[in-house]
Amino acid sequence: MCMVLSSDPPPPKGYISSLRGFSFSEKTCGSAGEVTNGNIEYVPDNEFGGKAVVKCNTGFISVGGIEMNCEDQGWTGRLPVCEVQTCLPPSQIENGGYQPEREIYRYLENIVYSCRTPDYTLVGENSRTCSSDGTFKPDPPTCAKSKCLLFFSFFFYTFLNVD
């Protein structure tokens, strides 16, 4: 006597089967979680084969990647976090400087420029801001030799030295 044993076939990758029978339903990974200072976009959705893409708010950058994949065991990897953007200190300007001086600046922090001596005048914007791309904006000012002060000094010197 021959006996044929049969079992239900395994579901295709990315599907969950019912206990008996051949009905399959697509695997869903559910929510990937919450991201502080950002949000998650599901491309195209949160089902098998989809991606969870982290989009950080302006002034924040993703740390730990930007996406996770929906696979058989759920979302791959760890949920990225959005940290505040930082700027490195800008280079100093000739005959001038800026305040405050720090090792690192956070998004939207300002620095204010000035010339070191009164015979120089600041040309351009006196303040710059750490921007969302990690650079200071606008371009740095310069310190130019003041023409008025030179003329006044020459005039005053000539006036006092008249014989």
XYZ file of C-alpha atoms in Angstrom:
163
model
C 0.000 0.000 0.000
C 1.348 3.359 -1.000
C 0.567 6.462 0.960
C 1.113 9.958 -0.340
C 1.856 12.486 2.327
C 1.253 16.063 1.380
C 1.776 19.345 3.039
C 0.902 22.860 2.120
C 3.566 24.541 0.016
C 5.534 27.303 1.755
C 4.357 30.814 0.934
C 6.346 32.842 -1.571
C 8.950 35.195 -0.076
C 7.241 38.221 1.401
C 3.896 36.545 1.986
C 2.236 34.990 5.012
C 0.096 31.888 4.524
C -2.916 30.769 6.479
C -2.338 27.661 8.587
C -4.017 25.429 6.035
C -4.678 25.998 2.416
C -3.231 28.146 -0.242
C -4.371 31.642 0.636
C -1.512 34.081 0.839
C -1.476 37.651 2.039
C 1.300 40.173 1.501
C 3.624 40.692 4.475
C 3.428 44.113 6.061
C 6.131 45.545 8.283
C 3.869 48.096 9.962
C 5.255 51.364 11.230
C 9.030 51.779 11.242
C 8.722 54.070 14.277
C 8.880 57.777 15.002
C 11.716 60.148 14.133
C 12.287 63.254 16.249
C 13.054 66.290 14.045
C 12.008 64.424 10.913
C 9.493 62.044 9.367
C 9.331 58.714 7.565
C 8.121 58.257 3.991
C 7.192 54.741 2.859
C 8.248 54.003 -0.735
C 5.977 52.734 -2.155
C 4.465 51.461 1.130
C 5.264 49.523 4.317
C 4.754 46.088 2.746
C 7.362 43.522 1.706
C 9.933 45.091 -0.620
C 9.053 48.628 0.441
C 11.406 51.145 2.003
C 11.122 53.459 4.978
C 13.008 56.643 4.030
C 13.875 59.125 6.784
C 13.547 62.805 5.843
C 15.029 65.157 8.439
C 13.622 68.645 9.025
C 15.563 71.661 7.733
C 18.670 72.158 9.851
C 18.933 68.486 10.817
C 20.903 65.617 9.253
C 20.317 61.876 9.292
C 22.718 59.802 11.374
C 22.783 56.060 10.755
C 21.665 56.030 7.128
C 18.421 57.254 5.618
C 16.459 54.115 4.791
C 15.370 50.683 5.981
C 13.887 47.832 3.927
C 10.776 45.757 4.660
C 11.883 42.108 4.535
C 10.653 38.736 5.849
C 11.727 39.458 9.419
C 10.504 43.078 9.435
C 12.408 46.332 8.992
C 16.149 45.939 8.425
C 18.664 47.851 10.479
C 18.096 50.513 13.084
C 15.923 53.566 12.759
C 18.117 56.561 11.826
C 18.019 59.679 14.002
C 17.965 63.331 12.934
C 20.607 65.435 14.666
C 21.068 69.188 14.414
C 23.346 70.364 11.579
C 26.659 71.850 12.698
C 29.236 74.150 11.129
C 32.980 74.181 11.664
C 34.542 77.544 12.538
C 35.127 79.723 9.477
C 38.598 81.028 8.706
C 39.552 84.376 10.198
C 39.609 87.532 8.097
C 42.711 89.675 7.694
C 42.834 92.579 10.194
C 39.638 91.366 11.850
C 37.893 88.544 13.628
C 34.536 87.246 14.829
C 32.751 86.451 18.057
C 31.890 84.119 19.636
C 34.769 81.759 18.875
C 33.836 78.084 19.316
C 34.986 74.673 18.139
C 31.583 73.964 16.603
C 28.426 75.946 15.810
C 24.854 74.705 15.600
C 22.284 75.419 12.882
C 21.116 79.090 12.943
C 23.878 80.237 15.336
C 25.374 83.605 14.364
C 28.863 85.030 14.475
C 29.591 88.766 14.346
C 32.663 90.226 12.639
C 34.639 93.351 13.496
C 37.942 94.911 12.477
C 40.758 94.901 15.038
C 41.781 98.561 14.784
C 39.890 101.793 14.081
C 41.892 102.512 10.927
C 40.084 99.585 9.225
C 36.448 99.495 8.126
C 34.305 96.384 7.772
C 33.150 95.874 4.171
C 30.190 93.506 3.742
C 27.750 91.912 6.179
C 28.948 91.980 9.784
C 27.170 88.722 10.741
C 27.021 85.209 9.292
C 24.751 82.275 10.150
C 25.392 78.528 10.318
C 23.116 77.240 7.539
C 21.282 73.975 6.903
C 24.059 72.751 4.570
C 26.763 73.067 7.248
C 28.365 76.269 5.942
C 28.243 79.885 7.098
C 26.272 82.337 4.966
C 26.589 84.950 3.485
C 30.200 85.308 2.328
C 32.609 86.745 4.918
C 33.260 90.483 5.091
C 36.701 92.065 4.732
C 38.517 94.760 6.666
C 39.716 97.571 4.389
C 42.008 100.442 5.311
C 39.758 103.398 6.085
C 40.249 106.249 3.580
C 38.463 108.832 5.720
C 40.736 108.201 8.665
C 43.821 108.468 6.435
C 42.612 111.778 4.980
C 41.749 113.116 8.436
C 45.155 112.044 9.791
C 46.948 113.700 6.857
C 44.875 116.896 7.182
C 45.354 117.072 10.958
C 49.111 116.466 10.624
C 49.429 119.162 7.919
C 47.363 121.656 9.931
C 49.492 121.205 13.066
C 52.804 121.405 11.213
C 52.213 124.739 9.460
C 55.235 127.091 9.900
